[in-house]
Amino acid sequence: MLLKTLEEETMPRSRSAAAAVCLTYLLFLLLGIGASASWAKDVMPVGEKAAVDAQGHDIYQTDANGIRIGYKLIGSGEPLLLLTGLGCTMDRWTPEFIEEAAKKHQLIIMDNRGMGYTTDDGQPFTYRLFAQDAVSLLDALGVRQTDVLGYSQSSVTTQNLLLSFPDRIGKAVIHATSTDGQAVAAALKRLPLPDDPTIRKQLQAAMGWKTPLEKMKLIKNQVMLLVGTADTVVGTKGSKILAGLIPGAWLVQFKNGTHHLQFEAPAAFTRIVLTFLAMDETVPAKRQP
């Protein structure tokens, strides 16, 4: 009946034109409104184009939280905010993960304060400030809510996002984390880190951090703790503690994985992160009779 109606409406046109109209309409029906809605959610860049990365992705800078935040957008779909570790820039993600994740998500990848294309206004660094930077970027981009993957230093930023801005976060992957920044800072000082003022400020922020464990039970977001069993920077203790406190949290440990787990097992790392983000593990509550 639908095809007949389309043919009647297109009779004045040529047969080929009518066929094209039919095909276009049927393709729209097959793809569904959902696909259009997904495209409509994609973020448009704001601010100014600052550079192009080695893979040809545009890097932008925009004003947010009193600084200029550098970021790039890759892929299409539901947003996924990627927050990288101490001393790292937005390029510090395994290419395999970026390629696969961008097929299902629009990746929002930012430089931390004082690193790469993000400036520093001189404030003392705190994880609360880092969380505010991330939320301010989301505000600038018009993103109401996003999933987040925070690695190393930014795993603690992610803890802060869950505690202070839970409505802005969907699901959260806390990768290579700690509940005691002093121990992590001591471990990092044994590594050959560059003598850089920003990295020194990042270490100072770590020194002042202790997770408020009593608040972890209040987190309602779906969370996965991800860590390598041979991580000598943060160890596994913090991830295990948080997994036991956050209701319904996943704990995934990679045997022999170090602090550089995503580069040691990129395919498995990618698979577990995307599996977690795709799954709704919440069972609907039964109605009371």
Coordinates of C-alpha atoms in Angstrom, one line a residue:
M1 CA 0.0 0.0 0.0
L2 CA 2.9 2.4 0.8
L3 CA 4.6 1.7 -2.5
K4 CA 1.3 2.2 -4.4
T5 CA 0.8 5.6 -2.7
L6 CA 4.3 6.6 -3.6
E7 CA 3.8 5.6 -7.2
E8 CA 0.6 7.6 -7.4
E9 CA 2.2 10.7 -6.0
T10 CA 5.1 10.5 -8.4
M11 CA 3.2 9.6 -11.7
P12 CA 4.0 13.0 -13.3
R13 CA 7.7 12.2 -12.9
S14 CA 9.8 9.9 -14.9
R15 CA 9.8 6.2 -13.9
S16 CA 13.4 6.5 -12.8
A17 CA 12.7 9.5 -10.6
A18 CA 9.8 7.7 -9.0
A19 CA 11.9 4.7 -8.3
A20 CA 14.5 7.0 -6.7
V21 CA 11.9 8.5 -4.4
C22 CA 10.6 5.0 -3.4
L23 CA 14.1 3.8 -2.7
T24 CA 15.0 6.9 -0.6
Y25 CA 11.8 6.6 1.4
L26 CA 12.3 2.8 2.0
L27 CA 15.9 3.4 3.1
F28 CA 14.8 6.0 5.6
L29 CA 12.3 3.5 7.0
L30 CA 14.9 0.8 7.2
L31 CA 17.5 2.9 8.9
G32 CA 14.8 4.2 11.3
I33 CA 14.3 7.5 13.1
G34 CA 16.7 6.2 15.8
A35 CA 19.7 6.5 13.5
S36 CA 18.7 10.1 12.6
A37 CA 18.4 10.9 16.3
S38 CA 21.9 9.5 16.9
W39 CA 23.4 11.7 14.3
A40 CA 21.5 14.7 15.7
K41 CA 23.3 14.1 19.0
D42 CA 26.7 14.5 17.6
V43 CA 28.6 17.5 19.0
M44 CA 29.7 20.4 16.8
P45 CA 33.0 22.0 17.6
V46 CA 33.2 25.4 19.3
G47 CA 36.0 27.8 19.6
E48 CA 38.9 28.1 17.1
K49 CA 40.8 25.4 15.2
A50 CA 44.3 25.3 16.6
A51 CA 46.0 22.4 14.8
V52 CA 45.6 19.1 13.0
D53 CA 46.9 15.9 14.6
A54 CA 49.0 13.2 12.9
Q55 CA 45.8 11.3 11.9
G56 CA 44.2 14.4 10.3
H57 CA 41.8 15.2 13.1
D58 CA 41.2 18.8 13.9
I59 CA 42.2 20.2 17.3
Y60 CA 40.2 23.0 18.7
Q61 CA 40.6 25.4 21.6
T62 CA 37.7 27.0 23.5
D63 CA 37.4 29.3 26.5
A64 CA 36.2 27.3 29.6
N65 CA 36.7 27.7 33.3
G66 CA 39.0 30.6 32.9
I67 CA 41.5 28.9 30.6
R68 CA 41.7 27.8 26.9
I69 CA 40.9 24.0 26.7
G70 CA 42.3 22.0 23.8
Y71 CA 40.2 19.2 22.5
K72 CA 39.2 17.1 19.5
L73 CA 36.1 15.3 18.4
I74 CA 36.4 11.9 16.7
G75 CA 33.6 9.5 15.6
S76 CA 29.8 9.6 15.9
G77 CA 27.3 8.4 18.4
E78 CA 26.8 8.8 22.1
P79 CA 29.5 11.0 23.7
L80 CA 32.5 9.5 25.5
L81 CA 34.8 11.8 27.3
L82 CA 38.5 10.6 27.4
L83 CA 40.7 12.0 30.2
T84 CA 44.3 11.1 30.1
G85 CA 47.0 10.7 32.8
L86 CA 49.8 12.7 34.4
G87 CA 52.2 14.2 32.0
C88 CA 50.2 13.1 29.0
T89 CA 48.4 14.9 26.2
M90 CA 45.3 14.0 24.3
D91 CA 47.3 11.8 21.9
R92 CA 48.2 9.3 24.7
W93 CA 45.6 6.7 23.7
T94 CA 46.2 3.5 21.8
P95 CA 45.1 4.0 18.1
E96 CA 43.2 0.7 18.2
F97 CA 41.0 1.9 21.0
I98 CA 40.4 5.2 19.4
E99 CA 39.5 3.6 16.0
E100 CA 37.1 1.0 17.5
A101 CA 35.5 3.3 20.1
A102 CA 34.8 6.0 17.4
K103 CA 32.6 3.5 15.6
K104 CA 30.1 3.6 18.4
H105 CA 30.8 6.9 20.3
Q106 CA 31.7 10.4 19.5
L107 CA 34.9 10.8 21.4
I108 CA 35.6 14.1 23.3
I109 CA 39.3 14.0 23.9
M110 CA 40.8 16.9 25.9
D111 CA 44.2 18.0 27.2
N112 CA 44.4 18.4 30.9
R113 CA 45.1 21.9 32.4
G114 CA 48.6 23.1 31.4
M115 CA 49.2 20.3 29.0
G116 CA 49.3 20.3 25.2
Y117 CA 46.7 22.7 23.8
T118 CA 45.2 23.6 27.2
T119 CA 46.5 26.6 29.1
D120 CA 47.1 27.2 32.8
D121 CA 45.9 30.3 34.6
G122 CA 48.2 29.8 37.6
Q123 CA 45.8 28.3 40.1
P124 CA 47.1 25.5 42.3
F125 CA 46.0 22.2 40.7
T126 CA 43.4 20.1 42.5
Y127 CA 41.3 17.2 41.2
R128 CA 38.2 19.3 41.9
L129 CA 39.6 21.9 39.5
F130 CA 40.3 19.2 36.9
A131 CA 36.7 18.0 37.2
Q132 CA 35.4 21.6 36.8
D133 CA 37.6 21.9 33.7
A134 CA 35.9 18.8 32.2
V135 CA 32.4 20.0 33.0
S136 CA 33.1 23.4 31.7
L137 CA 34.2 21.9 28.3
L138 CA 31.0 19.9 28.3
D139 CA 29.1 23.1 28.9
A140 CA 30.8 24.9 26.1
L141 CA 30.0 22.0 23.7
G142 CA 26.4 21.8 24.9
V143 CA 26.8 18.2 26.2
R144 CA 24.3 17.5 28.9
Q145 CA 25.6 14.1 29.8
T146 CA 28.5 11.8 28.7
D147 CA 30.1 8.5 29.6
V148 CA 33.7 9.0 30.7
L149 CA 37.0 7.0 30.7
G150 CA 39.6 8.5 33.1
Y151 CA 43.1 7.0 33.2
S152 CA 45.7 7.3 36.0
Q153 CA 45.6 11.0 37.2
S154 CA 42.3 11.4 35.5
S155 CA 40.9 8.3 37.2
V156 CA 40.8 10.5 40.3
T157 CA 39.3 13.3 38.3
T158 CA 36.6 10.8 37.3
Q159 CA 36.0 10.0 41.0
N160 CA 35.5 13.7 41.5
L161 CA 33.1 13.9 38.6
L162 CA 31.0 11.1 40.0
L163 CA 30.9 12.7 43.5
S164 CA 30.4 16.4 42.4
F165 CA 28.7 16.2 39.0
P166 CA 26.9 12.8 38.9
D167 CA 24.1 14.0 36.7
R168 CA 26.6 15.0 34.0
I169 CA 28.0 11.5 33.8
G170 CA 26.4 8.4 32.4
K171 CA 28.7 5.4 32.9
A172 CA 32.3 5.7 34.1
V173 CA 35.5 3.7 33.6
I174 CA 38.0 4.4 36.3
H175 CA 41.3 3.0 35.0
A176 CA 44.5 2.6 37.1
T177 CA 43.3 4.5 40.1
S178 CA 44.2 5.1 43.7
T179 CA 42.6 6.2 46.9
D180 CA 45.8 7.7 48.4
G181 CA 47.6 10.2 46.2
Q182 CA 50.7 10.4 48.4
A183 CA 51.7 6.8 47.7
V184 CA 51.2 7.4 43.9
A185 CA 53.2 10.6 43.9
A186 CA 56.0 8.8 45.7
A187 CA 56.0 6.0 43.1
L188 CA 55.9 8.6 40.2
K189 CA 58.9 10.4 41.6
R190 CA 61.0 7.3 41.1
L191 CA 60.2 7.4 37.3
P192 CA 62.2 9.5 34.8
L193 CA 59.6 12.3 34.5
P194 CA 60.4 15.5 32.7
D195 CA 61.4 18.5 34.9
D196 CA 58.3 20.4 33.8
P197 CA 56.4 22.9 36.0
T198 CA 53.0 21.5 35.0
I199 CA 54.0 18.0 35.9
R200 CA 55.3 19.3 39.3
K201 CA 51.9 20.9 39.9
Q202 CA 50.2 17.6 38.9
L203 CA 52.3 15.7 41.4
Q204 CA 51.4 18.3 44.1
A205 CA 47.7 17.7 43.3
A206 CA 48.2 14.0 43.8
M207 CA 50.0 14.6 47.1
G208 CA 46.9 16.3 48.5
W209 CA 44.4 13.6 47.4
K210 CA 42.6 11.0 49.5
T211 CA 39.4 9.5 48.4
P212 CA 36.5 10.2 50.7
L213 CA 35.6 6.5 51.0
E214 CA 32.5 7.2 53.1
K215 CA 30.9 8.9 50.1
M216 CA 31.5 6.1 47.6
K217 CA 28.4 4.2 48.6
L218 CA 26.4 7.2 47.4
I219 CA 27.4 6.9 43.8
K220 CA 24.5 5.7 41.6
N221 CA 26.3 5.7 38.2
Q222 CA 27.4 2.5 36.7
V223 CA 31.1 2.2 37.2
M224 CA 33.9 -0.1 36.1
L225 CA 37.3 -0.3 37.9
L226 CA 40.0 -1.4 35.4
V227 CA 43.6 -2.2 36.5
G228 CA 46.6 -4.4 35.7
T229 CA 47.8 -6.7 38.4
A230 CA 51.4 -5.7 37.8
D231 CA 50.7 -1.9 38.0
T232 CA 53.6 -0.7 40.2
V233 CA 52.5 2.9 40.1
V234 CA 49.0 2.7 41.7
G235 CA 48.8 -1.0 42.5
T236 CA 45.4 -2.9 42.7
K237 CA 44.4 -2.0 46.2
G238 CA 42.6 1.3 45.4
S239 CA 40.6 -0.3 42.6
K240 CA 39.5 -3.2 44.8
I241 CA 38.5 -0.9 47.6
L242 CA 36.4 1.3 45.4
A243 CA 34.8 -1.7 43.7
G244 CA 33.7 -2.9 47.1
L245 CA 32.2 0.4 48.0
I246 CA 30.5 1.7 44.8
P247 CA 27.2 -0.2 44.5
G248 CA 27.2 -2.6 41.6
A249 CA 30.7 -1.6 40.4
W250 CA 32.6 -3.9 38.1
L251 CA 36.2 -4.9 38.9
V252 CA 38.3 -6.0 36.0
Q253 CA 41.9 -7.0 36.6
F254 CA 44.3 -7.9 33.7
K255 CA 46.9 -10.4 34.8
N256 CA 50.5 -9.1 34.3
G257 CA 49.1 -5.8 33.1
T258 CA 51.1 -2.7 34.1
H259 CA 50.2 1.0 34.3
H260 CA 50.4 0.9 30.5
L261 CA 47.8 -1.8 30.1
Q262 CA 46.0 -0.2 27.1
F263 CA 49.2 -0.4 25.1
E264 CA 50.1 -3.9 26.3
A265 CA 46.7 -5.5 25.5
P266 CA 44.9 -3.0 23.2
A267 CA 42.4 -5.4 21.7
A268 CA 41.3 -6.8 25.1
F269 CA 41.3 -3.3 26.7
T270 CA 39.1 -2.0 23.9
R271 CA 36.7 -5.0 24.1
I272 CA 36.1 -4.7 27.8
V273 CA 35.6 -1.0 27.8
L274 CA 33.1 -1.1 24.9
T275 CA 31.3 -4.1 26.4
F276 CA 30.8 -2.3 29.7
L277 CA 29.6 0.9 28.0
A278 CA 27.2 -1.0 25.8
M279 CA 25.6 -3.1 28.6
D280 CA 22.8 -2.1 30.9
E281 CA 23.4 -4.4 33.8
T282 CA 20.6 -2.9 35.9
V283 CA 17.6 -5.2 36.4
P284 CA 14.3 -3.3 36.6
A285 CA 12.8 -3.3 40.1
K286 CA 9.8 -5.5 40.4
R287 CA 6.5 -3.9 41.1
Q288 CA 5.1 -4.6 44.5
P289 CA 1.8 -6.6 44.4

